[in-house]
Coordinates of C-alpha atoms in Angstrom, one line a residue:
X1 CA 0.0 0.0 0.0
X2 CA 2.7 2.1 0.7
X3 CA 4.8 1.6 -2.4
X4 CA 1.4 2.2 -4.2
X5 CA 1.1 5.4 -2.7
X6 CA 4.9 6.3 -3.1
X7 CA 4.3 5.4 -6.6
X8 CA 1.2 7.7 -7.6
X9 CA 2.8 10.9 -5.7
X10 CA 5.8 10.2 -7.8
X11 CA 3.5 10.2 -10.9
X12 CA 1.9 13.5 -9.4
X13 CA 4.8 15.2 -8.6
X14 CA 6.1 14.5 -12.1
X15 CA 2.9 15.5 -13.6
X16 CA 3.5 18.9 -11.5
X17 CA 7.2 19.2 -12.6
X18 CA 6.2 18.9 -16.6
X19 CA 3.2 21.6 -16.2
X20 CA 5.4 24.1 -14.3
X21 CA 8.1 23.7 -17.1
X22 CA 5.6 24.3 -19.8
X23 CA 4.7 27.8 -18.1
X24 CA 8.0 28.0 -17.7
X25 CA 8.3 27.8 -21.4
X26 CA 5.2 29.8 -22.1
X27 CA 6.3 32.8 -19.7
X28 CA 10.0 32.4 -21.3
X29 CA 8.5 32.8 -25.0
X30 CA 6.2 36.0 -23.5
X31 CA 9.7 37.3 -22.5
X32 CA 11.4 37.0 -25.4
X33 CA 8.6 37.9 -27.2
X34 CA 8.6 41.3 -25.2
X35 CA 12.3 41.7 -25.8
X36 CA 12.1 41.7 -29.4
X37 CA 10.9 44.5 -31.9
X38 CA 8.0 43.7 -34.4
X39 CA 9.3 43.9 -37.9
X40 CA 6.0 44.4 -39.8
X41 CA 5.5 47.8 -39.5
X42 CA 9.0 48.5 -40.2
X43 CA 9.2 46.6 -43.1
X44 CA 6.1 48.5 -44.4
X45 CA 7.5 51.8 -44.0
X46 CA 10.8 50.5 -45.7
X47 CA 8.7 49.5 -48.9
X48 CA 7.1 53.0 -48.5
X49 CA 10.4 54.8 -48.4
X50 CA 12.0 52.7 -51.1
X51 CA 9.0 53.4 -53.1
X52 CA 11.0 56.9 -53.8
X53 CA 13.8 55.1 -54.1
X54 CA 12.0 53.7 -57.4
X55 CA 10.8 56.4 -58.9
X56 CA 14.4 57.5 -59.1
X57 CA 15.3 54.9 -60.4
X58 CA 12.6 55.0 -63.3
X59 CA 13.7 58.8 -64.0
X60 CA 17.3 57.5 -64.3
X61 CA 16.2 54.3 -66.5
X62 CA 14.3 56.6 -68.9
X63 CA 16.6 58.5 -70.4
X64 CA 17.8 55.3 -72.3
X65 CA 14.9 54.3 -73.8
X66 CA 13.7 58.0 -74.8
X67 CA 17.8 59.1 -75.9
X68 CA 17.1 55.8 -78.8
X69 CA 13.7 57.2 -79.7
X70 CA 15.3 61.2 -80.1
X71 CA 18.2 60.0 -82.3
X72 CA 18.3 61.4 -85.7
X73 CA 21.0 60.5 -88.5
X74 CA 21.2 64.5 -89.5
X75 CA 23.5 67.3 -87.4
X76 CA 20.4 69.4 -86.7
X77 CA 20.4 69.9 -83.1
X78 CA 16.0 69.8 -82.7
X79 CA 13.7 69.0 -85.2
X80 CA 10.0 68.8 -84.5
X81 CA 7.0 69.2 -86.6
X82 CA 3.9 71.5 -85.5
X83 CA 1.7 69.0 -83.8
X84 CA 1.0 69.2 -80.4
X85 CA 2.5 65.3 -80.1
X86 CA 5.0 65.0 -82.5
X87 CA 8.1 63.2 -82.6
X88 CA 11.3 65.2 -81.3
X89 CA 14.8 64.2 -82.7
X90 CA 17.6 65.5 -80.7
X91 CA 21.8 65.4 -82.0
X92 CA 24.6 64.3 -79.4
X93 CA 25.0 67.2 -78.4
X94 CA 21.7 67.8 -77.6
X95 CA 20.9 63.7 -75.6
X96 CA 24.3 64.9 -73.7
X97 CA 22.2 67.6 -72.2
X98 CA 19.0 65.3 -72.1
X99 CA 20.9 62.8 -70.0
X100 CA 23.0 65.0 -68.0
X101 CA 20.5 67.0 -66.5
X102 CA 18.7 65.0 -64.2
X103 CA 22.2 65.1 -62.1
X104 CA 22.1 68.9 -62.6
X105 CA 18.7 68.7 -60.5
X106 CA 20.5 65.7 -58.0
X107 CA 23.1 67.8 -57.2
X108 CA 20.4 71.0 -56.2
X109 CA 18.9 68.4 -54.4
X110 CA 21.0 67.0 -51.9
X111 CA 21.8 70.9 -51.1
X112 CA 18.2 71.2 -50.7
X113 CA 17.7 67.8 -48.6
X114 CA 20.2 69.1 -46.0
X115 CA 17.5 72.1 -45.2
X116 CA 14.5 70.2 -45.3
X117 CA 15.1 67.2 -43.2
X118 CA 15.8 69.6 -40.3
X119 CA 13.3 71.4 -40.9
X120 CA 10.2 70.1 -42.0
X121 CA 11.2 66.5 -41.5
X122 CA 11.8 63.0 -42.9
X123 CA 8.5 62.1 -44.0
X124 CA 8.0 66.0 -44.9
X125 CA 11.0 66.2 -47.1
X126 CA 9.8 62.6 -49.1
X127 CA 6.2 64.4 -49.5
X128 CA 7.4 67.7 -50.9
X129 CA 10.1 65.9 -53.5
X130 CA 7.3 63.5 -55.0
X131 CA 6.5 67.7 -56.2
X132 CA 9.3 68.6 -58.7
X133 CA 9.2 65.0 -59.3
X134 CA 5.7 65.1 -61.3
X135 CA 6.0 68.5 -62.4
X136 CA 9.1 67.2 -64.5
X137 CA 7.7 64.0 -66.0
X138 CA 4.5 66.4 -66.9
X139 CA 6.5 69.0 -68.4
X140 CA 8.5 65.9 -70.3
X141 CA 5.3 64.4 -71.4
X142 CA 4.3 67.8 -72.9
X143 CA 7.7 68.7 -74.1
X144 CA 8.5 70.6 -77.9
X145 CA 11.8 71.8 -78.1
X146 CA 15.0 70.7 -75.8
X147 CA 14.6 73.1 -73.2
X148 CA 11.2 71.9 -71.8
X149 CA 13.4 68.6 -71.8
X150 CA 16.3 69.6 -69.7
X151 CA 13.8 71.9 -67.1
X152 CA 11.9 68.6 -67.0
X153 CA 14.8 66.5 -66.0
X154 CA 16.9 68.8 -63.5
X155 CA 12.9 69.2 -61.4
X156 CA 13.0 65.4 -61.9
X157 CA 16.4 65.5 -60.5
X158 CA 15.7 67.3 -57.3
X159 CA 13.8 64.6 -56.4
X160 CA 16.7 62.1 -56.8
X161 CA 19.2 64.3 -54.6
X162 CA 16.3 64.6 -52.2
X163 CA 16.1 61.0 -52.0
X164 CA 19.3 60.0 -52.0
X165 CA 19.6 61.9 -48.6
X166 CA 16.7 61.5 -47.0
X167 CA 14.9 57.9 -47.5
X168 CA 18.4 56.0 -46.5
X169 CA 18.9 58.4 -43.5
X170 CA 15.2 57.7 -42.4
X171 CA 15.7 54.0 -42.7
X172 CA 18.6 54.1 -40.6
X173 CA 16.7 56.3 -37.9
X174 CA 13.7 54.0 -37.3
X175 CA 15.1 50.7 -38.2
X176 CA 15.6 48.3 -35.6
X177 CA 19.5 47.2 -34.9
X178 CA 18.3 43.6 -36.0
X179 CA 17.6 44.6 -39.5
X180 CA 19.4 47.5 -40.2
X181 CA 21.6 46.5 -42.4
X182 CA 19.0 44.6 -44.4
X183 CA 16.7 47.7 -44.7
X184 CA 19.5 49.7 -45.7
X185 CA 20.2 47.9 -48.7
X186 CA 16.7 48.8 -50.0
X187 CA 17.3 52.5 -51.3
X188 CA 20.0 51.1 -53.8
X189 CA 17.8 48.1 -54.6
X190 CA 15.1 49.8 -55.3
X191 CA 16.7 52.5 -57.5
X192 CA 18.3 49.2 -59.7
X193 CA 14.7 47.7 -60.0
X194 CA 12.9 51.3 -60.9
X195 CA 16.0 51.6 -63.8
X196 CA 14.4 47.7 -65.0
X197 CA 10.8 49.3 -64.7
X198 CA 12.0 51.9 -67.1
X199 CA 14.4 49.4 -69.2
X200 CA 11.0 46.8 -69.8
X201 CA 8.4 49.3 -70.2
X202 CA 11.0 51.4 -72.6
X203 CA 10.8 48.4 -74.9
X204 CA 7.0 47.1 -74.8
X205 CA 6.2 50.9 -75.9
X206 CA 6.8 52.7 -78.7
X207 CA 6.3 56.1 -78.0
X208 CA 8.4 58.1 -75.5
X209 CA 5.6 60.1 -74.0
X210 CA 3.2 57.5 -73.3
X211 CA 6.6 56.0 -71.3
X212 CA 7.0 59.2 -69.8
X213 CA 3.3 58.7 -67.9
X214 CA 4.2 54.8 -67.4
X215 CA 7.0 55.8 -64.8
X216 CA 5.9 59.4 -63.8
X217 CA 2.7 56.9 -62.2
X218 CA 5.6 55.6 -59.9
X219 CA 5.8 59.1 -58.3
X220 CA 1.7 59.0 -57.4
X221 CA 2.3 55.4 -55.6
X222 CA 5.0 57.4 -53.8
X223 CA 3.3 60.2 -52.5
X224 CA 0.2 57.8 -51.6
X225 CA 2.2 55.2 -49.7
X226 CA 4.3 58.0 -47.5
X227 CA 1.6 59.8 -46.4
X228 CA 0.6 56.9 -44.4
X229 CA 4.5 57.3 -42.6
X230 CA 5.1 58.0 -39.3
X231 CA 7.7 60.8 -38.8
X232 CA 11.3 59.0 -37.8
X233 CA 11.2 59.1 -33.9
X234 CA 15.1 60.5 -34.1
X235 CA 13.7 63.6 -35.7
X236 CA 10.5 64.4 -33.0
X237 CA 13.3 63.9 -30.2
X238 CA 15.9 66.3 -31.3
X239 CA 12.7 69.0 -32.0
X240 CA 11.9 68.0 -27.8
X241 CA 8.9 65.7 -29.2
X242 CA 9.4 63.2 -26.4
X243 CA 6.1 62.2 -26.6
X244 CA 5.1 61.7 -30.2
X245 CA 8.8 60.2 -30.3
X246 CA 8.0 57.2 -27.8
X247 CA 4.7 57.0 -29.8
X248 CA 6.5 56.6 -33.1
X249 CA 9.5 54.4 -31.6
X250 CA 7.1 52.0 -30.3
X251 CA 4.4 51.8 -33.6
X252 CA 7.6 50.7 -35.5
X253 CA 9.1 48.5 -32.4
X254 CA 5.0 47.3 -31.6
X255 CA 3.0 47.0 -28.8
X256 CA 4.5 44.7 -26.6
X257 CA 8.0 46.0 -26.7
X258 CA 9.9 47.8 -24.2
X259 CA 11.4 51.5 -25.8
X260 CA 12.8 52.4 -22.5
X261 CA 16.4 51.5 -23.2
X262 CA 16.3 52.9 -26.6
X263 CA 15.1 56.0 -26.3
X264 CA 17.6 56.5 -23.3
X265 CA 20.3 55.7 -25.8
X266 CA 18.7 57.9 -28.3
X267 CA 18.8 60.9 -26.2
X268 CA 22.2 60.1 -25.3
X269 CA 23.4 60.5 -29.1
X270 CA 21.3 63.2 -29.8
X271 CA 23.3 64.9 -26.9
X272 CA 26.5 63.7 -27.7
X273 CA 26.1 64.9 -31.0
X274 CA 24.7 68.3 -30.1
X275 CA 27.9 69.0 -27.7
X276 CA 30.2 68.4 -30.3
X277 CA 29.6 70.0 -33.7
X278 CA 32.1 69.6 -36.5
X279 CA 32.5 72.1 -39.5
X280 CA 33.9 72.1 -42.9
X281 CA 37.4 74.1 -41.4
X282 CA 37.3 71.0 -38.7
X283 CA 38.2 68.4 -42.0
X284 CA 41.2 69.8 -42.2
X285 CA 42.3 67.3 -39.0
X286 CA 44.3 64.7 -40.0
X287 CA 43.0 61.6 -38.8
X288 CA 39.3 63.6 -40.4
X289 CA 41.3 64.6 -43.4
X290 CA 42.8 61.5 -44.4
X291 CA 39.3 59.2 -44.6
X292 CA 37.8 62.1 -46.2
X293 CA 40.3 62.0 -48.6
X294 CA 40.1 58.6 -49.2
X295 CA 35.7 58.6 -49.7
X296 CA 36.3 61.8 -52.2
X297 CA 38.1 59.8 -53.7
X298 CA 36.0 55.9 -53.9
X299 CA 32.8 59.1 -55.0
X300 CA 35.5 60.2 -58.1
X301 CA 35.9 57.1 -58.8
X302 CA 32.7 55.3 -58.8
X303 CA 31.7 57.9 -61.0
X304 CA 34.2 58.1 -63.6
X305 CA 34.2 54.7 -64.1
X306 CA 31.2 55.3 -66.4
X307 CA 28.6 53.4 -64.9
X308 CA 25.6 56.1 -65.5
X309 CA 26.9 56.9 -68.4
X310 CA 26.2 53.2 -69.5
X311 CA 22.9 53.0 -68.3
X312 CA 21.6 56.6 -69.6
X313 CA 22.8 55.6 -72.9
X314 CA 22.4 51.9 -73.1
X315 CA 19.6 51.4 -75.4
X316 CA 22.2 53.5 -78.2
X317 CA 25.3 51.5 -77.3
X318 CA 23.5 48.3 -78.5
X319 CA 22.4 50.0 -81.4
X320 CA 25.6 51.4 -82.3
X321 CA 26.7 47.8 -81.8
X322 CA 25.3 46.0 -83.9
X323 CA 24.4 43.2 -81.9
X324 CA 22.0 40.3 -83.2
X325 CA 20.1 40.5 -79.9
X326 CA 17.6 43.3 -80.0
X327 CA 19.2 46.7 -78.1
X328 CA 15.9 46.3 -76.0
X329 CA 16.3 43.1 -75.0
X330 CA 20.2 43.3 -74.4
X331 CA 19.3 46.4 -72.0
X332 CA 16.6 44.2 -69.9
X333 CA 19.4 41.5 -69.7
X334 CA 21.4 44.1 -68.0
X335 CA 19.1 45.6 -65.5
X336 CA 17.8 42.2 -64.5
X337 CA 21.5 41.7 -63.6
X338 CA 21.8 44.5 -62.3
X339 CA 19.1 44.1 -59.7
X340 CA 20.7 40.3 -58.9
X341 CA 24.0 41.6 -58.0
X342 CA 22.7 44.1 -56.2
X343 CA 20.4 41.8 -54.3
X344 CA 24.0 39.3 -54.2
X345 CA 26.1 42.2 -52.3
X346 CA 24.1 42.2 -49.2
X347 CA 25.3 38.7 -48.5
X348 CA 29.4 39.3 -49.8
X349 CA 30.3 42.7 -47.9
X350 CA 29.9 41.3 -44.8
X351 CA 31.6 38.1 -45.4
X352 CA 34.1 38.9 -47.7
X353 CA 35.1 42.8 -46.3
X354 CA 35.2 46.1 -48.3
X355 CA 38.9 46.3 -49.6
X356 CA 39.1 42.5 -51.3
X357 CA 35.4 43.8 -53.4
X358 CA 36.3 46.8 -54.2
X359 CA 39.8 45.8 -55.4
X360 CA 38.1 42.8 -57.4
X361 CA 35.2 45.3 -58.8
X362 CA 38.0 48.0 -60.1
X363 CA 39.6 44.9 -61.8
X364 CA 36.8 43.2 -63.5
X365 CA 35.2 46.7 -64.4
X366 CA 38.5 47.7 -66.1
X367 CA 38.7 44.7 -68.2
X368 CA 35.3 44.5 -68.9
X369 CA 34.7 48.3 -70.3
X370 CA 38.4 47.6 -72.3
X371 CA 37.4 44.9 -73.9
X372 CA 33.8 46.2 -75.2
X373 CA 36.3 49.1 -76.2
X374 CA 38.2 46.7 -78.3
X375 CA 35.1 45.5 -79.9
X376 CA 34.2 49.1 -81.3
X377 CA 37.9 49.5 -82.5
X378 CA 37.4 46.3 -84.1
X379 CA 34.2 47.0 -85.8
X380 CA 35.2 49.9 -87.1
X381 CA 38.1 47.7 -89.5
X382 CA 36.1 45.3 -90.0
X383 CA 32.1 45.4 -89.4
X384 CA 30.7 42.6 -90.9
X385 CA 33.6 40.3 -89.3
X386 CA 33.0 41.7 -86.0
X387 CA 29.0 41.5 -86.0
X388 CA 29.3 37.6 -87.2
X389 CA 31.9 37.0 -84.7
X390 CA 31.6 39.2 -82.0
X391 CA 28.4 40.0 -81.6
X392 CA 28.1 38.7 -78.0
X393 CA 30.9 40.7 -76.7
X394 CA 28.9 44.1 -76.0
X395 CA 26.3 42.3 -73.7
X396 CA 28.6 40.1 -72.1
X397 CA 31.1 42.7 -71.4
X398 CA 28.5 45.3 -70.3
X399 CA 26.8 42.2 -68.1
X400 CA 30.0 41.8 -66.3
X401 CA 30.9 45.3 -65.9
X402 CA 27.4 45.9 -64.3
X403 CA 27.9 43.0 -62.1
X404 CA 31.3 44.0 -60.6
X405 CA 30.1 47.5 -60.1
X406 CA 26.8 46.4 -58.4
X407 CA 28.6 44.0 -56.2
X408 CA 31.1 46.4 -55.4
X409 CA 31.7 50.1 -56.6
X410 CA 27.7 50.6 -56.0
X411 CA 27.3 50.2 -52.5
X412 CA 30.4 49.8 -50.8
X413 CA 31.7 53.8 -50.7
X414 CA 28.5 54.8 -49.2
X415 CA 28.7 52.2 -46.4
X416 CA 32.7 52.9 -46.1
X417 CA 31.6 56.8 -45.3
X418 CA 29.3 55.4 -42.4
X419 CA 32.5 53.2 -41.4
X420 CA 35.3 55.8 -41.8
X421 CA 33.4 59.1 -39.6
X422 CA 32.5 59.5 -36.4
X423 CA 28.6 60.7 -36.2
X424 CA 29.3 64.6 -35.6
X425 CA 31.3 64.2 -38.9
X426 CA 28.8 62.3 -40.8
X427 CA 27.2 65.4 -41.8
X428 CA 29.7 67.9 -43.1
X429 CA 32.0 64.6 -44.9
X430 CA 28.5 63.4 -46.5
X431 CA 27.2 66.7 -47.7
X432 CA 30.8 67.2 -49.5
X433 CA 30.6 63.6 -51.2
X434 CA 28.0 63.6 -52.2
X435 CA 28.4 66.6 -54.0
X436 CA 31.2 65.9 -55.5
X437 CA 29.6 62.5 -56.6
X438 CA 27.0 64.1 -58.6
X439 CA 29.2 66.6 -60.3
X440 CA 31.0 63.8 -60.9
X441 CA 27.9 62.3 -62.4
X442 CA 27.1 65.2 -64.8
X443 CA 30.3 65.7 -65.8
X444 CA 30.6 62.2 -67.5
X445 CA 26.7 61.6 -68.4
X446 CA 27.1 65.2 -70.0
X447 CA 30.6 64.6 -72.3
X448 CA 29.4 61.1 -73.1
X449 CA 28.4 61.7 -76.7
X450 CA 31.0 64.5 -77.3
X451 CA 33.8 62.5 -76.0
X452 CA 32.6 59.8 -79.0
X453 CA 32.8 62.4 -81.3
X454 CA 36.5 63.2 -80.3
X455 CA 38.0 60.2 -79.8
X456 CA 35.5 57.4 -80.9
X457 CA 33.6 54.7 -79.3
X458 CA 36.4 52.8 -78.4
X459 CA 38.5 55.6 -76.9
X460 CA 35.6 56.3 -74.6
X461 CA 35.4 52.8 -73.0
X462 CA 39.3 52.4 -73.0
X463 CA 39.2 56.0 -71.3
X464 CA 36.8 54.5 -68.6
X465 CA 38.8 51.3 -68.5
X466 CA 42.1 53.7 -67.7
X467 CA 40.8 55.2 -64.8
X468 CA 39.2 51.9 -63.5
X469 CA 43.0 50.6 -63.1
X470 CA 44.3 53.3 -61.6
X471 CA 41.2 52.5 -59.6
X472 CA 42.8 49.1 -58.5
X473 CA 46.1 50.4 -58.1
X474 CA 44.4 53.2 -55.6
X475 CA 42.5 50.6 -53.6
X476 CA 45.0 48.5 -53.3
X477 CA 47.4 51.3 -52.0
X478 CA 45.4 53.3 -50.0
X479 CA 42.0 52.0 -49.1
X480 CA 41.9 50.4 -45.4
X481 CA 39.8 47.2 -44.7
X482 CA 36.7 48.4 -42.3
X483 CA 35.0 45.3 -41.4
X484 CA 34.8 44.0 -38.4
X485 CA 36.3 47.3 -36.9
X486 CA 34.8 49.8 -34.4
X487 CA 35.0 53.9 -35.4
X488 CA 37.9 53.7 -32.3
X489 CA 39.9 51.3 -34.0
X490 CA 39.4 52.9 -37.7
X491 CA 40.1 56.3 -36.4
X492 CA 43.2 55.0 -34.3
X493 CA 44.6 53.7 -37.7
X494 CA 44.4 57.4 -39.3
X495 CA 46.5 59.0 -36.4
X496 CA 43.2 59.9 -34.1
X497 CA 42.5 59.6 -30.6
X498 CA 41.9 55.4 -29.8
X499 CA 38.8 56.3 -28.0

């Protein structure tokens, strides 16, 4: 009797043991439930953000399709007849201006972001650039002569410097430390698949200005899904917000998740960074000057490499080409690549560290751009041998020179100017590059055409291919590996302070 007894409060206490371990369990998965941030709503206002992203993207894609459709074999600068839809024929000279202009408008607006993000806001400053946006497809859509062209594309512009500011720094602000890095990746995603928007809609239409409408659209799904934003919580603190901050932090963190230690560290930064404002004169330090240096330098570089000057005119190279593929389809091959390897370098910079992928990317984009350079020199001895032999150099060449700069040269000197600068410097270092990126960007989107004029197709790639080795050499020489490392140890290696 005993024994039986022994044996059925052994059962019981057992039965006990298991059920407090399974509310163990259960309270353990409330706690960690509790501890971590919901990623829906962040996620949402991510695809909202990168929806500008996109429409960029579409205004930089377009000028490829529409520079094909406004060649014209004569020297006549514009041509147009007197119907209120005609066709408009534009020279080189004239498509230099066409393409070149939208980084005119860029480079006005990231001088304009600076202002408006500190003043009116994140989700403010995304609102008020879907403006200029539409206003300059409208006035493309509509356009005569060459000048309603160019206004069109610099207002179309100063939404791409707008948003090349202001929807990466508003990810950053209300992302969640767990995803950051993922979210990040979206602006320049986004911009590669709005340029494929452009690139497949540029060759199922025929007519420029019904294109024009297909990716100004992109601009009203813009303004519709950021007005349902919340303002970044980083902003409503530093303006004393508190409480609309904590309401904002916690919408994007959810319910059930505990803000406190955040927002503490928030306000921490926020102070740090108020006590301690660096300058343009305070650049001039040398463990500042020598990283600035350096990311002027990667921004020259990824410029004059001739990346946008590829894809603003890559509908014509394939024409000029001669390739049996159709120039249509040979351009969708390439932003569909494009997008992949973009997609591909979230997963490699972490793994494989900034100086071994840039060093690669200068490499591969210097032989690549020589080598369709060789095929224009070749074709222009012998045509008919080239085109029956050749003809899958240009897209190969092109596919693999938009692969190494995607995986590389694309993202890698924006992320290395978050890697190289303390916070407090962030803002005067960033507002420099990326001004001198965009001049960079005009300056070779604008003497594309004239520079093949001057010294020929195949001069203008070998040119590009020139400065892409020295590109290597420089990286090689100069550019210090930043992953892994903490801002004390990066700055420590310039000659700063080690903490």
């Amino acid at each position: 009797m005993t024994n039986l007894s022994n044996k059925i409060s052994g059962q019981n206490n057992a039965s006990n043991n298991s059920m407090l371990e399974s509310e163990r369990s259960a309270a353990q998965l409330v706690i960690e439930e509790w501890k971590r941030p919901a990623h829906g709503t962040q996620y949402f206002a991510a695809l909202s953000a990168s929806m500008g992203a996109m429409a960029v993207g579409a205004a930089i894609g377009y000028s490829s399709p529409a520079s094909a459709a406004f060649r014209y074999d004569n020297t006549t600068e514009v041509i147009t007849d007197n119907s209120t839809f005609g066709n408009l024929y534009l020279s080189k000279e004239a498509r230099g201006w066409f393409a070149g202009s939208l980084s005119i408008g860029a480079l006005l607006g990231c001088m304009l972001a600076g202002l408006c993000i500190n003043n009116i806001g994140r989700k403010g400053t995304m609102l008020v650039s879907v403006v200029p946006l539409l206003s300059g497809w409208i006035l493309i859509g509509l356009a005569q002569n060459l000048s309603m062209l160019v206004i069109g594309r610099i207002l179309c512009g100063l939404c791409t410097g707008i948003s090349s500011l202001v929807v990466p720094t508003y990810t950053t602000e209300f992302a969640s430390k767990d995803i950051r890095g993922a979210l990040g990746t979206g602006f320049q995603l986004f911009i590669t698949v709005g340029i494929l928007y452009a690139y497949i809609f540029g060759w199922a239409m025929d007519s420029w200005r019904l294109l024009t409408v297909v990716c100004g659209a992109l601009g009203f799904v813009f303004l519709l899904m950021a007005a349902f934003l919340k303002e970044s919580p980083h902003y409503l603190l530093s303006k004393g917000k508190e409480m609309q901050a904590r309401q904002s932090m916690q919408y994007f963190r959810g319910k059930s998740y505990d803000i406190q230690q955040e927002m503490e560290e928030l306000k921490k930064s926020l102070k740090d960074s108020s006590d301690v404002k660096v300058t343009l004169s305070d650049l001039s330090t040398p463990y500042i000057l020598k990283p600035l240096l350096i990311t002027l330098a990667l921004m020259v570089f990824q410029q004059l490499a001739g990346v946008n000057a590829v894809i603003y005119n890559i509908n014509i190279i394939f024409q000029d080409s001669g390739s049996q593929l159709s120039d249509d389809m040979s351009t969708i091959v390439v932003g569909v690549v494009q997008v992949l390897a973009t997609a591909a370098s979230t997963l490699l910079i972490d793994r494989a560290g900034r100086k071994l992928l840039l060093s690669l990317s200068a490499g591969v984009m210097s032989f690549s751009i020589i080598c369709l350079g060789v095929f224009f020199y070749v074709k222009t001895h012998d045509e008919e041998w080239v085109v029956n032999n050749l003809s899958w150099m240009p897209l190969t060449s092109l596919i693999v020179f938009i692969t190494a700069f995607s995986i590389g040269y694309g993202p890698i000197p924006w992320i290395m100017m978050g890697e190289l600068f303390y916070p407090n410097v962030k803002e005067a270092a960033g507002s420099l590059a990326t001004t001198i990126n965009w001049t960079c960007v005009f300056i070779v989107t604008f003497t594309f055409e004239p520079l093949q004029g001057a010294i020929h197709d195949y001069g203008v790639y070998w040119l590009f291919g020139s400065i892409s080795a020295l590109n290597f050499i420089f990286c090689l020489a100069f550019v210090p590996e930043t992953k892994g490392k903490t801002l004390q140890e990066t700055t420590a290696y310039f000659g700063g302070p080690p903490s």
